[in-house]
Amino acid sequence: MPHAIRIHQTGGPEVLLWEAVDVAAPAPGEARVRHHAVGLNYIDVYHRNGLYPVPLPSGIGLEGAGVVEAVGEGVDDVRVGDRVAYAGGPIGAYAEVRNIPAHRLLRLPDGIGFETGAAMMLQGLTAAYLLRRTFRVQAGDAVLIHAAAGGVGLLATQWAKALGALVIGTVGSPAKAELASAHGCDHVINYSTENFTARVREITGGEGVAVVYDGVGKDTFAGSLDSLRPMGMMVSYGNASGPVPPLDLIQLSQKGSLFVTRPTLMNYTAKRADLVALGDELFGVVGSGQVRVEVHQTYALKDAVQAHRDLEARKTTGSTLLLP
């Protein structure tokens, strides 16, 4: 019988349990996928600790890559034997085998392996919608990317650089600064020792950046607003340091008629056509070598508890995989 990580209550990493599960035949519209690799992402922590509530008991995880073993009635998006990858709902990727709506699956190009596929989908599609849909980065734009040495950060940094942007990244340590610089950051700010807002103003000659991509949340939100040029856009897409406090909208006018958005990948890929289009853009920049996907940590799937501990302790960089 296959196994999966499941949660029966919210809490710390210890609530992640390795359990035998019964995987039924795919229902109409579903495909059964045997995972070769599963992605680890910070949103998994939010599901585990209850910040983003899910009905319990539940599986966990939103990203994986593997082979289609069976399809249900009416499925024509994929076929048995296809190499596929996916990101987004429904939750339950921390599993050896699972059923998933077939319209959420993307066929992996021949040149992209399972581990790269699993490492790139959630973070890569996030970078894709952030840079190409939420705020369409153009050559010459100054952009600020927080957590530039993280999974989304490394991909977004490379992609923004390939688009011709001036890329400013923040990190929390000298080692992460070296990593971000090696992946295309024109300027790297260690926010544990420097005032990133003052440095951004200095780098941009006082003007500020066109857009801030902020997955950190509470600790960086106020400074991010102060880093924007007039009519700049604040894109808050994560809460690694905690939820953003309530915002008085009058601040946006006082700071230069700013824009603020809180997007999610799920909304940007809700339609199959939008998912495929973003996937094609992502596969294109990875296939061309403009964006390198690097797996810096791997854990056995059954060791998800330790993986979550390391992720929350900020011991990880780049992409992390769980291997069934």
PDB file of C-alpha atoms in Angstrom:
ATOM      1  CA  MET A   1       0.000   0.000   0.000  1.00  0.00           C
ATOM      2  CA  PRO A   2       1.400   3.470  -0.866  1.00  0.00           C
ATOM      3  CA  HIS A   3       2.247   5.980   1.834  1.00  0.00           C
ATOM      4  CA  ALA A   4       1.675   9.703   2.257  1.00  0.00           C
ATOM      5  CA  ILE A   5       2.286  12.455   4.792  1.00  0.00           C
ATOM      6  CA  ARG A   6      -0.973  13.482   6.452  1.00  0.00           C
ATOM      7  CA  ILE A   7      -2.050  15.873   9.195  1.00  0.00           C
ATOM      8  CA  HIS A   8      -4.871  15.319  11.688  1.00  0.00           C
ATOM      9  CA  GLN A   9      -4.335  18.571  13.589  1.00  0.00           C
ATOM     10  CA  THR A  10      -2.521  21.832  13.019  1.00  0.00           C
ATOM     11  CA  GLY A  11       0.715  22.680  14.782  1.00  0.00           C
ATOM     12  CA  GLY A  12       4.460  22.286  14.506  1.00  0.00           C
ATOM     13  CA  PRO A  13       6.360  19.921  12.208  1.00  0.00           C
ATOM     14  CA  GLU A  14       5.619  17.012  14.538  1.00  0.00           C
ATOM     15  CA  VAL A  15       1.978  16.877  13.310  1.00  0.00           C
ATOM     16  CA  LEU A  16       3.212  15.536   9.949  1.00  0.00           C
ATOM     17  CA  LEU A  17       2.537  11.786   9.989  1.00  0.00           C
ATOM     18  CA  TRP A  18       3.762   9.086   7.551  1.00  0.00           C
ATOM     19  CA  GLU A  19       0.729   6.879   6.890  1.00  0.00           C
ATOM     20  CA  ALA A  20      -0.387   4.093   4.564  1.00  0.00           C
ATOM     21  CA  VAL A  21      -3.155   5.315   2.257  1.00  0.00           C
ATOM     22  CA  ASP A  22      -5.608   3.701  -0.129  1.00  0.00           C
ATOM     23  CA  VAL A  23      -5.516   5.304  -3.581  1.00  0.00           C
ATOM     24  CA  ALA A  24      -8.693   4.542  -5.524  1.00  0.00           C
ATOM     25  CA  ALA A  25      -9.045   4.352  -9.294  1.00  0.00           C
ATOM     26  CA  PRO A  26      -9.124   7.844 -10.826  1.00  0.00           C
ATOM     27  CA  ALA A  27     -12.561   9.433 -10.905  1.00  0.00           C
ATOM     28  CA  PRO A  28     -13.865  11.079 -14.078  1.00  0.00           C
ATOM     29  CA  GLY A  29     -11.572  13.989 -14.931  1.00  0.00           C
ATOM     30  CA  GLU A  30      -8.735  12.704 -12.740  1.00  0.00           C
ATOM     31  CA  ALA A  31      -5.334  11.159 -13.377  1.00  0.00           C
ATOM     32  CA  ARG A  32      -3.281   8.971 -11.044  1.00  0.00           C
ATOM     33  CA  VAL A  33       0.338  10.139 -10.778  1.00  0.00           C
ATOM     34  CA  ARG A  34       3.237   8.198  -9.254  1.00  0.00           C
ATOM     35  CA  HIS A  35       5.587  10.841  -7.918  1.00  0.00           C
ATOM     36  CA  HIS A  36       9.301  10.822  -8.638  1.00  0.00           C
ATOM     37  CA  ALA A  37       9.837  14.072  -6.707  1.00  0.00           C
ATOM     38  CA  VAL A  38       7.754  16.433  -4.551  1.00  0.00           C
ATOM     39  CA  GLY A  39       8.433  20.124  -3.942  1.00  0.00           C
ATOM     40  CA  LEU A  40       8.711  21.719  -0.509  1.00  0.00           C
ATOM     41  CA  ASN A  41       7.290  25.235  -0.231  1.00  0.00           C
ATOM     42  CA  TYR A  42       6.575  27.718   2.536  1.00  0.00           C
ATOM     43  CA  ILE A  43       2.851  27.587   1.863  1.00  0.00           C
ATOM     44  CA  ASP A  44       3.033  24.001   3.168  1.00  0.00           C
ATOM     45  CA  VAL A  45       3.972  25.459   6.554  1.00  0.00           C
ATOM     46  CA  TYR A  46       0.921  27.717   6.458  1.00  0.00           C
ATOM     47  CA  HIS A  47      -1.330  24.726   5.794  1.00  0.00           C
ATOM     48  CA  ARG A  48       0.359  22.709   8.537  1.00  0.00           C
ATOM     49  CA  ASN A  49       0.208  25.421  11.215  1.00  0.00           C
ATOM     50  CA  GLY A  50      -3.319  26.576  10.383  1.00  0.00           C
ATOM     51  CA  LEU A  51      -2.562  30.054   9.029  1.00  0.00           C
ATOM     52  CA  TYR A  52      -4.235  28.866   5.810  1.00  0.00           C
ATOM     53  CA  PRO A  53      -6.937  26.508   7.155  1.00  0.00           C
ATOM     54  CA  VAL A  54      -7.695  23.231   5.379  1.00  0.00           C
ATOM     55  CA  PRO A  55     -10.319  20.611   6.333  1.00  0.00           C
ATOM     56  CA  LEU A  56      -8.773  17.949   8.569  1.00  0.00           C
ATOM     57  CA  PRO A  57      -7.561  15.262   8.328  1.00  0.00           C
ATOM     58  CA  SER A  58      -5.701  16.229   5.180  1.00  0.00           C
ATOM     59  CA  GLY A  59      -2.788  15.552   2.940  1.00  0.00           C
ATOM     60  CA  ILE A  60      -0.285  18.345   2.417  1.00  0.00           C
ATOM     61  CA  GLY A  61       1.823  19.734  -0.410  1.00  0.00           C
ATOM     62  CA  LEU A  62       1.034  21.469  -3.685  1.00  0.00           C
ATOM     63  CA  GLU A  63       3.781  20.479  -6.113  1.00  0.00           C
ATOM     64  CA  GLY A  64       5.117  17.313  -7.677  1.00  0.00           C
ATOM     65  CA  ALA A  65       6.388  15.551 -10.784  1.00  0.00           C
ATOM     66  CA  GLY A  66       6.002  11.980 -11.937  1.00  0.00           C
ATOM     67  CA  VAL A  67       4.359   9.638 -14.413  1.00  0.00           C
ATOM     68  CA  VAL A  68       0.675   9.213 -15.194  1.00  0.00           C
ATOM     69  CA  GLU A  69      -0.338   5.648 -14.255  1.00  0.00           C
ATOM     70  CA  ALA A  70      -4.054   5.807 -15.030  1.00  0.00           C
ATOM     71  CA  VAL A  71      -6.711   8.266 -16.158  1.00  0.00           C
ATOM     72  CA  GLY A  72     -10.385   8.557 -15.414  1.00  0.00           C
ATOM     73  CA  GLU A  73     -13.273   8.930 -17.821  1.00  0.00           C
ATOM     74  CA  GLY A  74     -13.214  12.010 -20.018  1.00  0.00           C
ATOM     75  CA  VAL A  75      -9.535  12.846 -19.569  1.00  0.00           C
ATOM     76  CA  ASP A  76      -7.803  14.092 -22.703  1.00  0.00           C
ATOM     77  CA  ASP A  77      -5.262  16.573 -21.293  1.00  0.00           C
ATOM     78  CA  VAL A  78      -2.795  13.754 -20.468  1.00  0.00           C
ATOM     79  CA  ARG A  79      -2.287  10.066 -21.259  1.00  0.00           C
ATOM     80  CA  VAL A  80      -0.917   7.051 -19.401  1.00  0.00           C
ATOM     81  CA  GLY A  81       2.883   7.169 -19.498  1.00  0.00           C
ATOM     82  CA  ASP A  82       3.132  10.961 -19.778  1.00  0.00           C
ATOM     83  CA  ARG A  83       5.817  12.679 -17.736  1.00  0.00           C
ATOM     84  CA  VAL A  84       4.000  15.456 -15.896  1.00  0.00           C
ATOM     85  CA  ALA A  85       4.409  18.123 -13.255  1.00  0.00           C
ATOM     86  CA  TYR A  86       1.974  20.357 -11.424  1.00  0.00           C
ATOM     87  CA  ALA A  87       1.640  23.102  -8.856  1.00  0.00           C
ATOM     88  CA  GLY A  88      -1.342  24.370  -6.929  1.00  0.00           C
ATOM     89  CA  GLY A  89      -4.409  22.623  -5.580  1.00  0.00           C
ATOM     90  CA  PRO A  90      -5.796  20.342  -4.572  1.00  0.00           C
ATOM     91  CA  ILE A  91      -3.537  19.779  -1.591  1.00  0.00           C
ATOM     92  CA  GLY A  92      -1.889  16.368  -1.162  1.00  0.00           C
ATOM     93  CA  ALA A  93       1.447  16.213  -3.022  1.00  0.00           C
ATOM     94  CA  TYR A  94       3.378  14.655  -0.112  1.00  0.00           C
ATOM     95  CA  ALA A  95       2.477  11.189  -1.353  1.00  0.00           C
ATOM     96  CA  GLU A  96       4.013   8.321  -3.253  1.00  0.00           C
ATOM     97  CA  VAL A  97       0.915   8.066  -5.457  1.00  0.00           C
ATOM     98  CA  ARG A  98      -2.110  10.333  -5.743  1.00  0.00           C
ATOM     99  CA  ASN A  99      -5.098  11.219  -7.876  1.00  0.00           C
ATOM    100  CA  ILE A 100      -5.339  14.788  -9.151  1.00  0.00           C
ATOM    101  CA  PRO A 101      -7.582  16.673 -11.595  1.00  0.00           C
ATOM    102  CA  ALA A 102      -5.967  16.076 -14.963  1.00  0.00           C
ATOM    103  CA  HIS A 103      -6.458  19.669 -16.115  1.00  0.00           C
ATOM    104  CA  ARG A 104      -3.920  20.775 -13.474  1.00  0.00           C
ATOM    105  CA  LEU A 105      -1.133  18.690 -15.033  1.00  0.00           C
ATOM    106  CA  LEU A 106       1.454  20.003 -17.491  1.00  0.00           C
ATOM    107  CA  ARG A 107       3.514  17.699 -19.678  1.00  0.00           C
ATOM    108  CA  LEU A 108       7.218  18.036 -18.963  1.00  0.00           C
ATOM    109  CA  PRO A 109       9.378  18.831 -21.997  1.00  0.00           C
ATOM    110  CA  ASP A 110      11.906  16.114 -22.837  1.00  0.00           C
ATOM    111  CA  GLY A 111      14.834  18.205 -21.631  1.00  0.00           C
ATOM    112  CA  ILE A 112      13.448  18.752 -18.124  1.00  0.00           C
ATOM    113  CA  GLY A 113      13.811  15.948 -15.558  1.00  0.00           C
ATOM    114  CA  PHE A 114      11.487  15.019 -12.705  1.00  0.00           C
ATOM    115  CA  GLU A 115      13.554  16.691  -9.992  1.00  0.00           C
ATOM    116  CA  THR A 116      13.852  19.923 -11.961  1.00  0.00           C
ATOM    117  CA  GLY A 117      10.139  19.728 -12.747  1.00  0.00           C
ATOM    118  CA  ALA A 118       9.145  19.288  -9.125  1.00  0.00           C
ATOM    119  CA  ALA A 119      11.555  21.996  -7.992  1.00  0.00           C
ATOM    120  CA  MET A 120      10.412  24.579 -10.512  1.00  0.00           C
ATOM    121  CA  MET A 121       6.651  24.392 -10.747  1.00  0.00           C
ATOM    122  CA  LEU A 122       5.239  26.243  -7.742  1.00  0.00           C
ATOM    123  CA  GLN A 123       8.153  28.630  -7.382  1.00  0.00           C
ATOM    124  CA  GLY A 124       8.631  29.002 -11.137  1.00  0.00           C
ATOM    125  CA  LEU A 125       4.971  29.577 -11.927  1.00  0.00           C
ATOM    126  CA  THR A 126       4.900  32.047  -9.040  1.00  0.00           C
ATOM    127  CA  ALA A 127       7.852  33.911 -10.539  1.00  0.00           C
ATOM    128  CA  ALA A 128       6.113  33.750 -13.924  1.00  0.00           C
ATOM    129  CA  TYR A 129       2.870  35.366 -12.814  1.00  0.00           C
ATOM    130  CA  LEU A 130       4.659  37.907 -10.610  1.00  0.00           C
ATOM    131  CA  LEU A 131       7.000  39.147 -13.347  1.00  0.00           C
ATOM    132  CA  ARG A 132       4.815  38.661 -16.422  1.00  0.00           C
ATOM    133  CA  ARG A 133       1.243  39.220 -15.181  1.00  0.00           C
ATOM    134  CA  THR A 134       0.952  41.042 -11.818  1.00  0.00           C
ATOM    135  CA  PHE A 135       3.562  43.636 -12.791  1.00  0.00           C
ATOM    136  CA  ARG A 136       5.031  43.143 -16.237  1.00  0.00           C
ATOM    137  CA  VAL A 137       8.715  43.877 -15.788  1.00  0.00           C
ATOM    138  CA  GLN A 138      10.319  45.753 -18.663  1.00  0.00           C
ATOM    139  CA  ALA A 139      13.952  46.460 -19.550  1.00  0.00           C
ATOM    140  CA  GLY A 140      15.244  49.315 -17.414  1.00  0.00           C
ATOM    141  CA  ASP A 141      12.812  48.814 -14.524  1.00  0.00           C
ATOM    142  CA  ALA A 142      14.347  48.841 -11.041  1.00  0.00           C
ATOM    143  CA  VAL A 143      12.886  45.967  -9.014  1.00  0.00           C
ATOM    144  CA  LEU A 144      13.305  44.894  -5.387  1.00  0.00           C
ATOM    145  CA  ILE A 145      13.083  41.174  -4.628  1.00  0.00           C
ATOM    146  CA  HIS A 146      12.998  40.152  -0.973  1.00  0.00           C
ATOM    147  CA  ALA A 147      14.439  36.790   0.110  1.00  0.00           C
ATOM    148  CA  ALA A 148      16.456  36.794  -3.095  1.00  0.00           C
ATOM    149  CA  ALA A 149      18.275  33.585  -2.111  1.00  0.00           C
ATOM    150  CA  GLY A 150      15.056  31.666  -1.525  1.00  0.00           C
ATOM    151  CA  GLY A 151      13.297  29.403  -3.984  1.00  0.00           C
ATOM    152  CA  VAL A 152      11.105  32.011  -5.671  1.00  0.00           C
ATOM    153  CA  GLY A 153      13.782  34.655  -5.174  1.00  0.00           C
ATOM    154  CA  LEU A 154      16.506  32.868  -7.120  1.00  0.00           C
ATOM    155  CA  LEU A 155      14.203  32.168 -10.038  1.00  0.00           C
ATOM    156  CA  ALA A 156      12.666  35.659 -10.075  1.00  0.00           C
ATOM    157  CA  THR A 157      16.101  37.283  -9.825  1.00  0.00           C
ATOM    158  CA  GLN A 158      17.437  35.414 -12.861  1.00  0.00           C
ATOM    159  CA  TRP A 159      14.267  36.040 -14.854  1.00  0.00           C
ATOM    160  CA  ALA A 160      14.121  39.752 -14.027  1.00  0.00           C
ATOM    161  CA  LYS A 161      17.777  40.097 -15.020  1.00  0.00           C
ATOM    162  CA  ALA A 162      17.093  38.332 -18.315  1.00  0.00           C
ATOM    163  CA  LEU A 163      14.303  40.854 -18.939  1.00  0.00           C
ATOM    164  CA  GLY A 164      16.797  43.702 -18.561  1.00  0.00           C
ATOM    165  CA  ALA A 165      15.755  44.960 -15.134  1.00  0.00           C
ATOM    166  CA  LEU A 166      17.993  46.514 -12.489  1.00  0.00           C
ATOM    167  CA  VAL A 167      17.664  43.842  -9.808  1.00  0.00           C
ATOM    168  CA  ILE A 168      18.033  44.656  -6.107  1.00  0.00           C
ATOM    169  CA  GLY A 169      17.747  41.716  -3.725  1.00  0.00           C
ATOM    170  CA  THR A 170      17.576  41.388   0.039  1.00  0.00           C
ATOM    171  CA  VAL A 171      19.009  38.484   2.030  1.00  0.00           C
ATOM    172  CA  GLY A 172      19.705  37.643   5.667  1.00  0.00           C
ATOM    173  CA  SER A 173      23.328  36.458   5.640  1.00  0.00           C
ATOM    174  CA  PRO A 174      26.631  36.898   3.785  1.00  0.00           C
ATOM    175  CA  ALA A 175      26.386  33.391   2.327  1.00  0.00           C
ATOM    176  CA  LYS A 176      22.947  34.147   0.923  1.00  0.00           C
ATOM    177  CA  ALA A 177      24.273  37.441  -0.425  1.00  0.00           C
ATOM    178  CA  GLU A 178      26.886  35.563  -2.443  1.00  0.00           C
ATOM    179  CA  LEU A 179      24.219  33.201  -3.763  1.00  0.00           C
ATOM    180  CA  ALA A 180      21.900  36.021  -4.823  1.00  0.00           C
ATOM    181  CA  SER A 181      24.735  37.896  -6.499  1.00  0.00           C
ATOM    182  CA  ALA A 182      25.742  34.781  -8.431  1.00  0.00           C
ATOM    183  CA  HIS A 183      22.173  34.524  -9.763  1.00  0.00           C
ATOM    184  CA  GLY A 184      21.870  37.974 -11.226  1.00  0.00           C
ATOM    185  CA  CYS A 185      21.312  40.501  -8.438  1.00  0.00           C
ATOM    186  CA  ASP A 186      22.937  43.777  -9.398  1.00  0.00           C
ATOM    187  CA  HIS A 187      22.829  44.925  -5.768  1.00  0.00           C
ATOM    188  CA  VAL A 188      22.413  42.695  -2.703  1.00  0.00           C
ATOM    189  CA  ILE A 189      21.334  44.101   0.664  1.00  0.00           C
ATOM    190  CA  ASN A 190      21.754  42.170   3.911  1.00  0.00           C
ATOM    191  CA  TYR A 191      18.697  43.383   5.804  1.00  0.00           C
ATOM    192  CA  SER A 192      20.053  42.014   9.093  1.00  0.00           C
ATOM    193  CA  THR A 193      22.875  44.583   9.019  1.00  0.00           C
ATOM    194  CA  GLU A 194      21.621  47.315   6.654  1.00  0.00           C
ATOM    195  CA  ASN A 195      18.528  49.495   6.323  1.00  0.00           C
ATOM    196  CA  PHE A 196      17.235  48.144   3.024  1.00  0.00           C
ATOM    197  CA  THR A 197      14.960  51.133   2.361  1.00  0.00           C
ATOM    198  CA  ALA A 198      17.825  53.603   2.664  1.00  0.00           C
ATOM    199  CA  ARG A 199      20.029  51.439   0.450  1.00  0.00           C
ATOM    200  CA  VAL A 200      17.307  51.143  -2.212  1.00  0.00           C
ATOM    201  CA  ARG A 201      16.959  54.928  -2.284  1.00  0.00           C
ATOM    202  CA  GLU A 202      20.727  55.263  -2.561  1.00  0.00           C
ATOM    203  CA  ILE A 203      20.991  52.730  -5.382  1.00  0.00           C
ATOM    204  CA  THR A 204      18.152  54.331  -7.366  1.00  0.00           C
ATOM    205  CA  GLY A 205      19.327  57.910  -6.876  1.00  0.00           C
ATOM    206  CA  GLY A 206      16.432  58.641  -4.546  1.00  0.00           C
ATOM    207  CA  GLU A 207      13.739  57.566  -7.004  1.00  0.00           C
ATOM    208  CA  GLY A 208      12.758  54.169  -5.607  1.00  0.00           C
ATOM    209  CA  VAL A 209      11.860  50.992  -7.446  1.00  0.00           C
ATOM    210  CA  ALA A 210       9.016  50.307  -9.852  1.00  0.00           C
ATOM    211  CA  VAL A 211       7.920  47.173  -8.018  1.00  0.00           C
ATOM    212  CA  VAL A 212       8.646  45.269  -4.816  1.00  0.00           C
ATOM    213  CA  TYR A 213       8.126  41.500  -4.721  1.00  0.00           C
ATOM    214  CA  ASP A 214       7.717  40.670  -1.036  1.00  0.00           C
ATOM    215  CA  GLY A 215       7.228  37.131   0.224  1.00  0.00           C
ATOM    216  CA  VAL A 216       8.527  37.956   3.718  1.00  0.00           C
ATOM    217  CA  GLY A 217       5.498  39.820   5.063  1.00  0.00           C
ATOM    218  CA  LYS A 218       5.339  41.582   8.427  1.00  0.00           C
ATOM    219  CA  ASP A 219       9.039  42.382   8.827  1.00  0.00           C
ATOM    220  CA  THR A 220       9.528  44.022   5.430  1.00  0.00           C
ATOM    221  CA  PHE A 221       6.120  45.403   4.446  1.00  0.00           C
ATOM    222  CA  ALA A 222       6.475  48.979   5.776  1.00  0.00           C
ATOM    223  CA  GLY A 223       9.993  49.330   4.401  1.00  0.00           C
ATOM    224  CA  SER A 224       8.844  47.947   1.068  1.00  0.00           C
ATOM    225  CA  LEU A 225       6.247  50.697   0.700  1.00  0.00           C
ATOM    226  CA  ASP A 226       8.950  53.267   1.436  1.00  0.00           C
ATOM    227  CA  SER A 227      11.171  51.740  -1.268  1.00  0.00           C
ATOM    228  CA  LEU A 228       8.711  52.408  -4.101  1.00  0.00           C
ATOM    229  CA  ARG A 229       8.766  55.225  -6.612  1.00  0.00           C
ATOM    230  CA  PRO A 230       5.550  57.249  -7.056  1.00  0.00           C
ATOM    231  CA  MET A 231       2.829  55.040  -8.510  1.00  0.00           C
ATOM    232  CA  GLY A 232       4.965  51.978  -7.875  1.00  0.00           C
ATOM    233  CA  MET A 233       3.487  48.581  -7.075  1.00  0.00           C
ATOM    234  CA  MET A 234       3.853  46.604  -3.861  1.00  0.00           C
ATOM    235  CA  VAL A 235       3.308  42.896  -4.529  1.00  0.00           C
ATOM    236  CA  SER A 236       2.863  41.028  -1.239  1.00  0.00           C
ATOM    237  CA  TYR A 237       2.762  37.324  -2.053  1.00  0.00           C
ATOM    238  CA  GLY A 238       3.827  35.627   1.196  1.00  0.00           C
ATOM    239  CA  ASN A 239       4.102  35.867   4.982  1.00  0.00           C
ATOM    240  CA  ALA A 240       7.328  34.099   5.987  1.00  0.00           C
ATOM    241  CA  SER A 241       7.831  36.498   8.930  1.00  0.00           C
ATOM    242  CA  GLY A 242       4.136  36.650   9.821  1.00  0.00           C
ATOM    243  CA  PRO A 243       0.970  38.263   8.443  1.00  0.00           C
ATOM    244  CA  VAL A 244       1.111  41.871   7.251  1.00  0.00           C
ATOM    245  CA  PRO A 245      -0.589  44.238   9.760  1.00  0.00           C
ATOM    246  CA  PRO A 246      -3.697  46.204   8.757  1.00  0.00           C
ATOM    247  CA  LEU A 247      -3.005  49.035   6.334  1.00  0.00           C
ATOM    248  CA  ASP A 248      -4.531  52.509   6.403  1.00  0.00           C
ATOM    249  CA  LEU A 249      -5.160  53.193   2.723  1.00  0.00           C
ATOM    250  CA  ILE A 250      -4.416  56.897   3.107  1.00  0.00           C
ATOM    251  CA  GLN A 251      -0.755  55.887   3.424  1.00  0.00           C
ATOM    252  CA  LEU A 252      -0.783  54.835  -0.208  1.00  0.00           C
ATOM    253  CA  SER A 253      -1.663  58.353  -1.357  1.00  0.00           C
ATOM    254  CA  GLN A 254       0.763  59.968   1.077  1.00  0.00           C
ATOM    255  CA  LYS A 255       3.633  57.790  -0.158  1.00  0.00           C
ATOM    256  CA  GLY A 256       3.040  58.527  -3.845  1.00  0.00           C
ATOM    257  CA  SER A 257      -0.266  57.038  -5.063  1.00  0.00           C
ATOM    258  CA  LEU A 258       1.074  53.524  -4.607  1.00  0.00           C
ATOM    259  CA  PHE A 259      -0.540  50.262  -5.673  1.00  0.00           C
ATOM    260  CA  VAL A 260      -0.721  47.220  -3.379  1.00  0.00           C
ATOM    261  CA  THR A 261      -1.823  43.732  -4.370  1.00  0.00           C
ATOM    262  CA  ARG A 262      -1.963  40.352  -2.634  1.00  0.00           C
ATOM    263  CA  PRO A 263      -2.040  37.825  -5.499  1.00  0.00           C
ATOM    264  CA  THR A 264      -2.080  34.034  -5.465  1.00  0.00           C
ATOM    265  CA  LEU A 265      -0.951  31.486  -8.015  1.00  0.00           C
ATOM    266  CA  MET A 266      -4.326  29.775  -7.766  1.00  0.00           C
ATOM    267  CA  ASN A 267      -6.142  32.810  -9.167  1.00  0.00           C
ATOM    268  CA  TYR A 268      -3.624  33.351 -11.956  1.00  0.00           C
ATOM    269  CA  THR A 269      -3.844  29.708 -13.082  1.00  0.00           C
ATOM    270  CA  ALA A 270      -7.519  28.969 -12.409  1.00  0.00           C
ATOM    271  CA  LYS A 271      -8.212  28.630 -16.143  1.00  0.00           C
ATOM    272  CA  ARG A 272      -6.446  25.833 -18.004  1.00  0.00           C
ATOM    273  CA  ALA A 273      -5.416  28.212 -20.804  1.00  0.00           C
ATOM    274  CA  ASP A 274      -3.721  30.567 -18.335  1.00  0.00           C
ATOM    275  CA  LEU A 275      -1.923  27.664 -16.627  1.00  0.00           C
ATOM    276  CA  VAL A 276      -0.619  26.331 -19.936  1.00  0.00           C
ATOM    277  CA  ALA A 277       0.482  29.789 -21.090  1.00  0.00           C
ATOM    278  CA  LEU A 278       2.435  30.452 -17.885  1.00  0.00           C
ATOM    279  CA  GLY A 279       3.884  26.952 -18.029  1.00  0.00           C
ATOM    280  CA  ASP A 280       5.077  27.529 -21.580  1.00  0.00           C
ATOM    281  CA  GLU A 281       6.817  30.768 -20.536  1.00  0.00           C
ATOM    282  CA  LEU A 282       8.470  29.014 -17.596  1.00  0.00           C
ATOM    283  CA  PHE A 283       9.588  26.003 -19.648  1.00  0.00           C
ATOM    284  CA  GLY A 284      10.919  28.425 -22.250  1.00  0.00           C
ATOM    285  CA  VAL A 285      13.224  30.395 -19.946  1.00  0.00           C
ATOM    286  CA  VAL A 286      14.413  27.229 -18.198  1.00  0.00           C
ATOM    287  CA  GLY A 287      14.957  25.388 -21.461  1.00  0.00           C
ATOM    288  CA  SER A 288      16.922  28.317 -22.896  1.00  0.00           C
ATOM    289  CA  GLY A 289      19.195  28.444 -19.869  1.00  0.00           C
ATOM    290  CA  GLN A 290      18.157  31.980 -18.913  1.00  0.00           C
ATOM    291  CA  VAL A 291      16.827  30.621 -15.619  1.00  0.00           C
ATOM    292  CA  ARG A 292      18.638  27.803 -13.812  1.00  0.00           C
ATOM    293  CA  VAL A 293      16.683  25.638 -11.397  1.00  0.00           C
ATOM    294  CA  GLU A 294      18.927  24.405  -8.609  1.00  0.00           C
ATOM    295  CA  VAL A 295      17.978  21.863  -5.975  1.00  0.00           C
ATOM    296  CA  HIS A 296      20.007  22.695  -2.875  1.00  0.00           C
ATOM    297  CA  GLN A 297      18.411  20.236  -0.412  1.00  0.00           C
ATOM    298  CA  THR A 298      16.744  16.831  -0.674  1.00  0.00           C
ATOM    299  CA  TYR A 299      15.015  14.774   1.998  1.00  0.00           C
ATOM    300  CA  ALA A 300      13.247  11.440   1.943  1.00  0.00           C
ATOM    301  CA  LEU A 301       9.500  12.076   1.763  1.00  0.00           C
ATOM    302  CA  LYS A 302       9.018  10.244   5.060  1.00  0.00           C
ATOM    303  CA  ASP A 303      11.426  12.774   6.651  1.00  0.00           C
ATOM    304  CA  ALA A 304       9.150  15.752   5.962  1.00  0.00           C
ATOM    305  CA  VAL A 305       9.234  16.708   9.658  1.00  0.00           C
ATOM    306  CA  GLN A 306      12.943  17.544   9.474  1.00  0.00           C
ATOM    307  CA  ALA A 307      12.492  19.308   6.150  1.00  0.00           C
ATOM    308  CA  HIS A 308       9.868  21.603   7.694  1.00  0.00           C
ATOM    309  CA  ARG A 309      12.092  22.306  10.697  1.00  0.00           C
ATOM    310  CA  ASP A 310      14.960  23.341   8.447  1.00  0.00           C
ATOM    311  CA  LEU A 311      12.702  25.453   6.216  1.00  0.00           C
ATOM    312  CA  GLU A 312      11.262  27.403   9.147  1.00  0.00           C
ATOM    313  CA  ALA A 313      14.735  27.880  10.638  1.00  0.00           C
ATOM    314  CA  ARG A 314      15.782  29.479   7.309  1.00  0.00           C
ATOM    315  CA  LYS A 315      18.494  26.874   6.859  1.00  0.00           C
ATOM    316  CA  THR A 316      17.478  26.228   3.250  1.00  0.00           C
ATOM    317  CA  THR A 317      18.272  28.100   0.045  1.00  0.00           C
ATOM    318  CA  GLY A 318      16.942  27.664  -3.463  1.00  0.00           C
ATOM    319  CA  SER A 319      14.682  24.686  -4.049  1.00  0.00           C
ATOM    320  CA  THR A 320      14.107  21.726  -1.729  1.00  0.00           C
ATOM    321  CA  LEU A 321      12.732  18.336  -2.733  1.00  0.00           C
ATOM    322  CA  LEU A 322      11.103  15.432  -0.927  1.00  0.00           C
ATOM    323  CA  LEU A 323      11.887  12.126  -2.642  1.00  0.00           C
ATOM    324  CA  PRO A 324       9.421   9.206  -2.352  1.00  0.00           C
TER     325      PRO A 324
END
